[in-house]
Tab-separated table of C-alpha atoms (C1' of nucleotides) in Angstrom:
chain	number	residue	atom	x	y	z
A	15	MET	CA	115.891	101.394	85.860
A	16	ARG	CA	117.513	98.026	86.149
A	17	ILE	CA	118.064	95.056	83.866
A	18	SER	CA	117.219	91.660	85.278
A	19	GLU	CA	119.935	89.316	86.414
A	20	ALA	CA	118.257	86.686	84.273
A	21	VAL	CA	119.464	88.540	81.174
A	22	GLU	CA	123.062	88.187	82.216
A	23	TRP	CA	122.580	84.524	83.018
A	24	SER	CA	120.799	83.884	79.752
A	25	LEU	CA	123.570	85.425	77.707
A	26	HIS	CA	126.201	83.393	79.484
A	27	CYS	CA	124.140	80.256	78.949
A	28	CYS	CA	123.806	81.006	75.247
A	29	THR	CA	127.567	81.256	74.858
A	30	VAL	CA	127.954	77.873	76.536
A	31	LEU	CA	125.227	76.314	74.440
A	32	ALA	CA	126.844	77.773	71.339
A	33	VAL	CA	130.010	75.756	71.848
A	34	LEU	CA	128.301	72.440	72.507
A	35	PRO	CA	129.671	69.885	70.050
A	36	GLY	CA	127.324	68.078	67.691
A	37	ASP	CA	123.724	67.722	68.712
A	38	GLN	CA	124.610	67.662	72.366
A	39	VAL	CA	122.216	69.204	74.853
A	40	LEU	CA	122.764	70.509	78.379
A	41	PRO	CA	120.188	70.425	81.175
A	42	SER	CA	119.386	73.589	83.052
A	43	SER	CA	120.691	72.106	86.280
A	44	ARG	CA	124.145	71.723	84.746
A	45	LEU	CA	124.058	75.230	83.308
A	46	ALA	CA	123.183	76.524	86.761
A	47	GLU	CA	126.004	74.536	88.293
A	48	PHE	CA	128.437	75.840	85.701
A	49	HIS	CA	127.571	79.447	86.482
A	50	GLY	CA	126.884	79.099	90.180
A	51	VAL	CA	123.336	80.414	90.062
A	52	PRO	CA	120.022	79.134	91.513
A	53	PRO	CA	118.859	76.269	89.261
A	54	ALA	CA	115.123	76.829	89.558
A	55	TYR	CA	115.265	80.463	88.592
A	56	LEU	CA	117.626	79.903	85.718
A	57	ALA	CA	115.126	77.356	84.410
A	58	LYS	CA	112.589	80.138	84.213
A	59	ALA	CA	114.885	82.206	82.038
A	60	LEU	CA	115.650	79.261	79.766
A	61	GLN	CA	111.937	78.691	79.459
A	62	ALA	CA	111.574	82.232	78.160
A	63	LEU	CA	114.344	81.635	75.645
A	64	THR	CA	112.598	78.508	74.428
A	65	ASN	CA	109.272	80.309	74.093
A	66	ALA	CA	111.037	82.895	71.964
A	67	GLY	CA	112.499	80.214	69.700
A	68	ILE	CA	116.089	80.921	70.681
A	69	THR	CA	116.657	77.578	72.339
A	70	GLU	CA	115.142	74.130	71.947
A	71	SER	CA	114.399	71.788	74.799
A	72	ARG	CA	114.175	68.022	75.053
A	73	PRO	CA	112.565	66.422	78.081
A	74	GLY	CA	113.480	63.209	79.767
A	75	PRO	CA	116.866	61.723	80.645
A	76	LEU	CA	119.531	62.894	78.229
A	77	GLY	CA	117.256	65.882	77.727
A	78	GLY	CA	118.273	69.511	78.048
A	79	TYR	CA	118.654	72.700	76.064
A	80	ARG	CA	120.476	73.639	72.913
A	81	LEU	CA	120.388	76.580	70.552
A	82	ALA	CA	117.550	76.433	68.045
A	83	GLN	CA	119.418	78.640	65.600
A	84	PRO	CA	123.030	79.178	64.541
A	85	ALA	CA	124.864	81.328	67.070
A	86	GLY	CA	125.420	83.942	64.395
A	87	ALA	CA	121.696	84.311	63.876
A	88	VAL	CA	120.880	85.123	67.496
A	89	SER	CA	121.505	88.734	68.431
A	90	LEU	CA	121.917	90.001	71.961
A	91	LEU	CA	118.732	91.960	71.435
A	92	ASP	CA	116.831	88.745	70.762
A	93	VAL	CA	117.939	87.344	74.088
A	94	VAL	CA	117.258	90.526	76.038
A	95	LEU	CA	113.769	90.912	74.613
A	96	ALA	CA	112.978	87.253	75.178
A	97	VAL	CA	113.826	87.494	78.860
A	98	GLU	CA	112.806	91.051	79.681
A	99	GLY	CA	109.768	91.227	77.462
A	100	GLU	CA	109.133	93.194	74.301
A	101	ASP	CA	107.792	96.278	76.031
A	102	ARG	CA	109.715	99.498	75.841
A	103	ALA	CA	111.405	100.742	79.004
A	104	PHE	CA	109.914	104.218	78.701
A	105	ARG	CA	106.165	104.329	78.815
A	106	CYS	CA	104.342	107.536	77.921
A	107	SER	CA	101.325	108.004	80.160
A	108	GLU	CA	100.094	110.969	78.126
A	109	ILE	CA	100.056	113.345	81.025
A	110	ARG	CA	99.849	116.185	78.513
A	111	ARG	CA	96.170	115.316	78.161
A	112	ARG	CA	95.540	115.978	81.813
A	113	GLY	CA	95.456	119.162	83.796
A	114	PRO	CA	93.968	122.585	83.134
A	115	ALA	CA	95.849	123.245	79.898
A	116	ALA	CA	94.682	120.089	78.142
A	117	ALA	CA	93.142	120.403	74.702
A	118	THR	CA	89.607	119.285	74.023
A	119	ASP	CA	90.418	118.442	70.425
A	120	PRO	CA	91.867	114.900	70.412
A	121	THR	CA	93.514	115.349	67.013
A	122	VAL	CA	96.165	117.461	68.716
A	123	TYR	CA	97.438	114.294	70.350
A	124	ARG	CA	97.655	112.136	67.261
A	125	ARG	CA	101.432	112.161	67.293
A	126	PRO	CA	103.413	111.106	70.382
A	127	CYS	CA	104.788	114.011	72.349
A	128	GLY	CA	108.374	115.118	71.848
A	129	ILE	CA	109.470	113.697	75.174
A	130	ALA	CA	108.253	110.209	74.345
A	131	ARG	CA	109.775	110.426	70.882
A	132	ALA	CA	113.146	111.446	72.287
A	133	MET	CA	113.120	108.676	74.864
A	134	TRP	CA	112.104	106.116	72.289
A	135	ARG	CA	114.764	107.348	69.891
A	136	ALA	CA	117.361	106.667	72.565
A	137	GLU	CA	115.896	103.263	73.146
A	138	GLU	CA	116.090	102.515	69.454
A	139	ALA	CA	119.796	103.366	69.536
A	140	TRP	CA	120.182	100.940	72.410
A	141	ARG	CA	118.362	98.210	70.551
A	142	ALA	CA	120.306	98.817	67.375
A	143	GLU	CA	123.557	98.415	69.252
A	144	LEU	CA	122.359	95.167	70.841
A	145	ALA	CA	121.079	93.914	67.504
A	146	SER	CA	124.495	94.396	65.938
A	147	SER	CA	126.140	91.746	68.105
A	148	THR	CA	125.407	88.037	68.048
A	149	ILE	CA	126.128	85.127	70.303
A	150	ALA	CA	128.753	84.076	67.797
A	151	ASP	CA	130.541	87.386	68.327
A	152	LEU	CA	130.598	86.721	72.052
A	153	VAL	CA	132.083	83.291	71.472
A	154	ASN	CA	134.721	84.657	69.122
A	155	GLU	CA	135.608	87.307	71.651
A	156	LEU	CA	136.003	84.648	74.322
A	157	VAL	CA	138.202	82.505	72.135
A	158	ALA	CA	140.369	85.496	71.298
A	159	THR	CA	140.872	86.790	74.840
A	160	VAL	CA	140.538	83.909	77.287
A	161	PRO	CA	143.699	81.856	77.896
A	162	PRO	CA	143.631	78.496	76.096
A	163	SER	CA	143.985	76.622	79.370
A	164	GLN	CA	140.783	78.215	80.558
A	165	LEU	CA	138.931	77.314	77.375
A	166	HIS	CA	140.234	73.793	77.696
A	167	ALA	CA	138.905	73.540	81.254
A	168	GLY	CA	135.461	74.536	80.072
A	169	ALA	CA	135.502	72.045	77.207
A	170	GLU	CA	136.652	69.329	79.576
A	171	TRP	CA	133.780	70.057	81.911
A	172	ILE	CA	131.261	69.887	79.084
A	173	GLN	CA	132.733	66.612	77.912
A	174	SER	CA	132.663	65.146	81.411
A	175	VAL	CA	128.997	66.038	81.761
A	176	HIS	CA	128.264	64.395	78.438
A	177	ALA	CA	130.229	61.272	79.372
A	178	THR	CA	128.494	60.973	82.711
A	179	ARG	CA	125.105	61.218	81.085
A	180	MET	CA	125.954	58.554	78.548
A	181	ASN	CA	127.642	56.113	80.882
A	182	ARG	CA	124.686	55.801	83.151
A	183	THR	CA	124.701	52.093	84.101
B	30	MET	CA	113.306	96.817	82.762
B	31	ARG	CA	111.235	99.877	83.245
B	32	ILE	CA	111.887	103.594	83.452
B	33	SER	CA	110.283	105.398	86.352
B	34	GLU	CA	107.216	107.523	85.813
B	35	ALA	CA	109.042	110.246	87.676
B	36	VAL	CA	111.340	110.647	84.683
B	37	GLU	CA	108.440	111.466	82.412
B	38	TRP	CA	107.001	113.897	84.914
B	39	SER	CA	110.358	115.553	85.473
B	40	LEU	CA	110.889	116.140	81.764
B	41	HIS	CA	107.445	117.665	81.383
B	42	CYS	CA	108.075	119.889	84.385
B	43	CYS	CA	111.383	121.035	82.942
B	44	THR	CA	109.705	122.134	79.728
B	45	VAL	CA	107.197	124.143	81.734
B	46	LEU	CA	109.886	125.675	83.902
B	47	ALA	CA	111.852	126.520	80.774
B	48	VAL	CA	109.129	128.843	79.504
B	49	LEU	CA	108.569	130.699	82.757
B	50	PRO	CA	108.980	134.424	82.111
B	51	GLY	CA	111.600	136.430	84.007
B	52	ASP	CA	112.676	135.139	87.384
B	53	GLN	CA	109.313	133.575	88.033
B	54	VAL	CA	109.143	130.367	90.032
B	55	LEU	CA	106.457	127.685	90.215
B	56	PRO	CA	105.662	125.576	93.299
B	57	SER	CA	105.569	121.822	92.979
B	58	SER	CA	101.879	121.796	93.885
B	59	ARG	CA	101.067	123.874	90.797
B	60	LEU	CA	103.265	121.746	88.578
B	61	ALA	CA	101.426	118.679	89.856
B	62	GLU	CA	98.103	120.359	89.189
B	63	PHE	CA	99.185	121.306	85.690
B	64	HIS	CA	100.099	117.736	84.828
B	65	GLY	CA	97.467	115.964	86.885
B	66	VAL	CA	99.893	113.905	88.961
B	67	PRO	CA	100.205	113.238	92.716
B	68	PRO	CA	101.776	116.363	94.266
B	69	ALA	CA	103.746	114.670	97.023
B	70	TYR	CA	105.486	112.247	94.722
B	71	LEU	CA	106.282	114.843	92.129
B	72	ALA	CA	107.932	116.845	94.907
B	73	LYS	CA	110.272	113.935	95.414
B	74	ALA	CA	111.331	114.037	91.779
B	75	LEU	CA	111.831	117.798	91.847
B	76	GLN	CA	113.941	117.347	94.931
B	77	ALA	CA	116.200	115.013	92.968
B	78	LEU	CA	116.467	117.571	90.176
B	79	THR	CA	117.474	120.229	92.691
B	80	ASN	CA	120.098	117.969	94.266
B	81	ALA	CA	121.539	117.468	90.796
B	82	GLY	CA	121.716	121.210	90.182
B	83	ILE	CA	119.202	121.183	87.370
B	84	THR	CA	116.592	123.219	89.216
B	85	GLU	CA	116.733	125.782	92.013
B	86	SER	CA	114.230	126.041	94.825
B	87	ARG	CA	113.080	128.911	96.980
B	88	PRO	CA	111.163	128.182	100.179
B	89	GLY	CA	108.386	130.205	101.719
B	90	PRO	CA	105.391	131.937	100.141
B	91	LEU	CA	106.151	132.988	96.590
B	92	GLY	CA	108.671	130.148	96.632
B	93	GLY	CA	108.887	127.333	94.114
B	94	TYR	CA	111.163	125.888	91.466
B	95	ARG	CA	112.898	127.236	88.426
B	96	LEU	CA	115.664	126.013	86.163
B	97	ALA	CA	119.139	126.584	87.556
B	98	GLN	CA	120.664	126.558	84.068
B	99	PRO	CA	119.677	127.731	80.597
B	100	ALA	CA	117.313	125.243	78.970
B	101	GLY	CA	119.866	124.631	76.239
B	102	ALA	CA	122.434	123.494	78.793
B	103	VAL	CA	120.279	120.773	80.333
B	104	SER	CA	120.243	117.538	78.380
B	105	LEU	CA	117.634	114.838	78.690
B	106	LEU	CA	120.367	112.589	80.008
B	107	ASP	CA	120.997	114.985	82.878
B	108	VAL	CA	117.373	114.772	83.909
B	109	VAL	CA	117.150	111.002	83.556
B	110	LEU	CA	120.299	110.396	85.576
B	111	ALA	CA	119.216	112.857	88.248
B	112	VAL	CA	115.941	111.046	88.783
B	113	GLU	CA	116.900	107.443	88.091
B	114	GLY	CA	120.357	107.566	89.590
B	115	GLU	CA	123.754	107.365	87.950
B	116	ASP	CA	123.992	103.592	88.079
B	117	ARG	CA	124.034	101.602	84.891
B	118	ALA	CA	121.007	99.490	84.073
B	119	PHE	CA	123.056	96.375	83.392
B	120	ARG	CA	125.037	95.131	86.318
B	121	CYS	CA	127.667	92.457	85.822
B	122	SER	CA	127.714	90.066	88.749
B	123	GLU	CA	130.845	88.318	87.484
B	124	ILE	CA	129.287	84.910	87.356
B	125	ARG	CA	132.195	83.820	85.170
B	126	ARG	CA	134.238	83.635	88.371
B	127	ARG	CA	131.927	81.059	89.850
B	128	GLY	CA	131.340	77.446	88.998
B	129	PRO	CA	133.666	74.575	88.205
B	130	ALA	CA	135.352	76.231	85.239
B	131	ALA	CA	136.453	79.338	87.116
B	132	ALA	CA	140.082	80.371	86.922
B	133	THR	CA	142.224	80.564	90.016
B	134	ASP	CA	144.367	83.307	88.536
B	135	PRO	CA	142.533	86.606	89.179
B	136	THR	CA	144.410	88.453	86.448
B	137	VAL	CA	142.270	86.646	83.901
B	138	TYR	CA	139.350	88.750	85.075
B	139	ARG	CA	141.015	92.133	84.885
B	140	ARG	CA	138.919	93.203	81.914
B	141	PRO	CA	135.118	93.100	82.010
B	142	CYS	CA	133.683	90.150	80.174
B	143	GLY	CA	132.422	90.552	76.618
B	144	ILE	CA	128.804	90.329	77.679
B	145	ALA	CA	129.104	93.223	80.083
B	146	ARG	CA	131.064	95.237	77.548
B	147	ALA	CA	128.399	94.694	74.883
B	148	MET	CA	125.590	95.637	77.228
B	149	TRP	CA	127.424	98.714	78.395
B	150	ARG	CA	128.221	99.698	74.816
B	151	ALA	CA	124.501	99.653	74.090
B	152	GLU	CA	123.857	101.701	77.171
B	153	GLU	CA	126.426	104.233	76.051
B	154	ALA	CA	124.588	104.580	72.750
B	155	TRP	CA	121.405	105.199	74.709
B	156	ARG	CA	123.066	107.832	76.837
B	157	ALA	CA	124.669	109.501	73.851
B	158	GLU	CA	121.300	109.839	72.180
B	159	LEU	CA	119.767	111.324	75.324
B	160	ALA	CA	122.718	113.659	75.760
B	161	SER	CA	122.205	115.048	72.269
B	162	SER	CA	118.844	116.593	73.096
B	163	THR	CA	118.219	119.417	75.516
B	164	ILE	CA	115.202	120.856	77.258
B	165	ALA	CA	115.423	123.753	74.810
B	166	ASP	CA	114.982	121.309	71.940
B	167	LEU	CA	111.845	119.974	73.565
B	168	VAL	CA	110.487	123.492	73.929
B	169	ASN	CA	111.269	124.332	70.320
B	170	GLU	CA	109.585	121.166	69.204
B	171	LEU	CA	106.499	122.086	71.192
B	172	VAL	CA	106.392	125.577	69.762
B	173	ALA	CA	106.719	124.208	66.257
B	174	THR	CA	104.059	121.531	66.495
B	175	VAL	CA	101.485	122.542	69.090
B	176	PRO	CA	98.685	124.810	67.859
B	177	PRO	CA	99.130	128.452	68.968
B	178	SER	CA	95.837	128.411	70.803
B	179	GLN	CA	97.136	125.586	72.944
B	180	LEU	CA	100.370	127.387	73.720
B	181	HIS	CA	98.364	130.465	74.581
B	182	ALA	CA	96.231	128.504	77.018
B	183	GLY	CA	99.337	127.280	78.808
B	184	ALA	CA	100.838	130.742	79.000
B	185	GLU	CA	97.554	132.096	80.334
B	186	TRP	CA	97.503	129.499	83.040
B	187	ILE	CA	101.055	130.315	84.111
B	188	GLN	CA	100.222	133.995	84.187
B	189	SER	CA	97.092	133.402	86.245
B	190	VAL	CA	99.072	131.434	88.799
B	191	HIS	CA	101.602	134.237	89.020
B	192	ALA	CA	98.899	136.874	89.399
B	193	THR	CA	97.130	134.917	92.107
B	194	ARG	CA	100.334	134.540	94.066
B	195	MET	CA	101.083	138.263	93.840
B	196	ASN	CA	97.609	139.586	94.562
B	197	ARG	CA	97.326	137.816	97.827
B	198	THR	CA	95.427	140.310	100.009
C	19	DG	C1'	118.048	34.137	73.005
C	20	DT	C1'	114.771	37.734	71.909
C	21	DG	C1'	110.855	40.788	72.013
C	22	DG	C1'	107.672	43.087	74.892
C	23	DC	C1'	106.548	45.447	79.193
C	24	DA	C1'	106.509	47.625	83.440
C	25	DG	C1'	109.205	50.416	86.663
C	26	DT	C1'	112.288	54.178	87.547
C	27	DA	C1'	114.885	58.201	87.297
C	28	DC	C1'	115.552	62.298	85.122
C	29	DT	C1'	114.051	66.275	82.352
C	30	DC	C1'	111.088	70.410	81.183
C	31	DG	C1'	106.912	73.363	82.180
C	32	DG	C1'	103.899	76.159	84.673
C	33	DA	C1'	101.858	77.583	89.154
C	34	DT	C1'	103.131	79.356	93.819
C	35	DA	C1'	105.623	82.318	97.843
C	36	DA	C1'	109.522	85.977	99.804
C	37	DC	C1'	112.374	90.067	98.957
C	38	DC	C1'	113.214	94.521	97.052
C	39	DT	C1'	112.485	98.646	94.283
C	40	DT	C1'	109.232	101.847	92.982
C	41	DT	C1'	105.268	104.460	94.123
C	42	DG	C1'	102.661	107.171	97.235
C	43	DT	C1'	102.106	109.840	101.572
C	44	DC	C1'	102.981	112.442	105.582
C	45	DC	C1'	104.828	115.847	108.903
C	46	DG	C1'	108.627	119.074	110.458
C	47	DA	C1'	112.143	123.094	109.438
C	48	DG	C1'	112.616	127.302	107.204
C	49	DT	C1'	111.055	131.723	105.047
C	50	DC	C1'	108.504	135.462	103.390
C	51	DT	C1'	104.331	138.257	103.870
C	52	DA	C1'	101.229	140.942	106.223
C	53	DA	C1'	99.073	142.902	109.837
C	54	DA	C1'	99.334	144.800	114.508
C	55	DC	C1'	101.579	147.680	117.787
C	56	DG	C1'	104.359	151.227	119.826
C	57	DG	C1'	106.893	155.439	119.292
D	19	DC	C1'	102.854	158.634	110.057
D	20	DC	C1'	106.662	155.152	110.266
D	21	DG	C1'	109.689	151.431	112.069
D	22	DT	C1'	109.588	147.189	114.652
D	23	DT	C1'	107.676	143.071	116.171
D	24	DT	C1'	104.906	139.123	115.997
D	25	DA	C1'	101.838	135.977	114.189
D	26	DG	C1'	100.505	133.392	110.217
D	27	DA	C1'	100.619	130.752	106.045
D	28	DC	C1'	102.982	128.772	102.513
D	29	DT	C1'	107.060	126.479	100.652
D	30	DC	C1'	110.697	122.866	100.439
D	31	DG	C1'	113.108	118.776	102.572
D	32	DG	C1'	113.556	114.391	104.371
D	33	DA	C1'	111.449	110.423	107.003
D	34	DC	C1'	107.629	106.934	106.861
D	35	DA	C1'	104.030	103.187	104.699
D	36	DA	C1'	101.597	100.389	100.530
D	37	DA	C1'	101.924	98.232	95.789
D	38	DG	C1'	104.012	96.023	91.930
D	39	DG	C1'	107.869	93.466	90.005
D	40	DT	C1'	111.776	90.692	90.307
D	41	DT	C1'	113.843	86.845	92.569
D	42	DA	C1'	113.461	82.288	94.324
D	43	DT	C1'	111.056	77.869	94.871
D	44	DC	C1'	108.187	73.934	94.411
D	45	DC	C1'	105.474	70.145	92.380
D	46	DG	C1'	103.168	67.892	88.229
D	47	DA	C1'	103.489	66.051	83.083
D	48	DG	C1'	106.271	63.735	79.943
D	49	DT	C1'	110.237	60.848	78.155
D	50	DA	C1'	113.998	57.574	77.654
D	51	DC	C1'	116.578	54.105	79.761
D	52	DT	C1'	116.948	49.648	82.608
D	53	DG	C1'	115.827	45.488	84.195
D	54	DC	C1'	112.443	41.785	84.224
D	55	DC	C1'	109.420	38.505	82.266
D	56	DA	C1'	107.237	35.636	78.932
D	57	DC	C1'	107.770	33.289	74.753
DNA sequence: GTGGCAGTACTCGGATAACCTTTGTCCGAGTCTAAACGG
DNA sequence: CCGTTTAGACTCGGACAAAGGTTATCCGAGTACTGCCAC
């Protein structure tokens, strides 16, 4: 069991997009540069976020991505499901119906077996925990713990990207 | 993100092993037959359970597997970790240290970033839920919900296997 | 000087290959049974 | 008749291949700016 790297990248990207001033957007290539990850693959993850309605995209020069919703309205679960898919991690293959002790009466199997229910219960706990945090919480946590000089460096970088994109002669 | 099929098979096998009478053991080939799964691959999962101390194995004729602990002492989490490995699903690759806005002072990164902490918090909730159920709970749930005729059929099958193994002329 | 127009550069979006984990399989080491043999 | 030996068959255990999914990449469609041209 392993969560995709794209989830981690997506969450980091969302925190960056959340602090963009005004209606500014940021292209995927810059987001990749900021995080030091392969640009083409990050684009795939951002595409998934856009399909899920978490981010918006604008094509063309001065195009890029920005959050489609307030940072407080986007939970970590939203991002994880957008990138990893909505399917549950545990899949019941109904092996109880196979083998020599299987029942012929299908009504016996109307309810999911106890194993699947227990696994899904755990997964619900996981989802509930992820649903209780938002991108805004991540940003607030950053602001509270990261040294101001560090935050300033990030803001400077964002501003420089914006300036470069505007001052294209 | 996807949980291995071997986890499902292992849990089902544990419930069967939990209801074995006396010191009886059951070979992996019979467990595979009972559940209708590939014998060789199931053996791999049972091997992992044995390495984790959840099951015991006896080689030779009349050999097989049985639980090494009371069913009430084995949690679902124990089984999942034995088969899937102890590693966490979310792995932080510390991408915050890369890129143009990275800090030169390493002490800034002493604590895990908020994203990793949130993901791990969710994973802890998942583990806590799995740790709260035991194999014995699964068995009790089966006894309470499965029709008696069905339970009887399973017990008959186990007994027939035992008899066949003893009456080898 | 001003409006229109074509060219250009940059962006997203989906379709296309390599790597790795999971799945599936096999054969060898060890062990217990059971029969055969000798006393 | 009984103890010992030997052969056999069955089990687990770890090493060895195929399949699916994640990772990584590329090229095409679309858009906004820039400079040029005609009026």
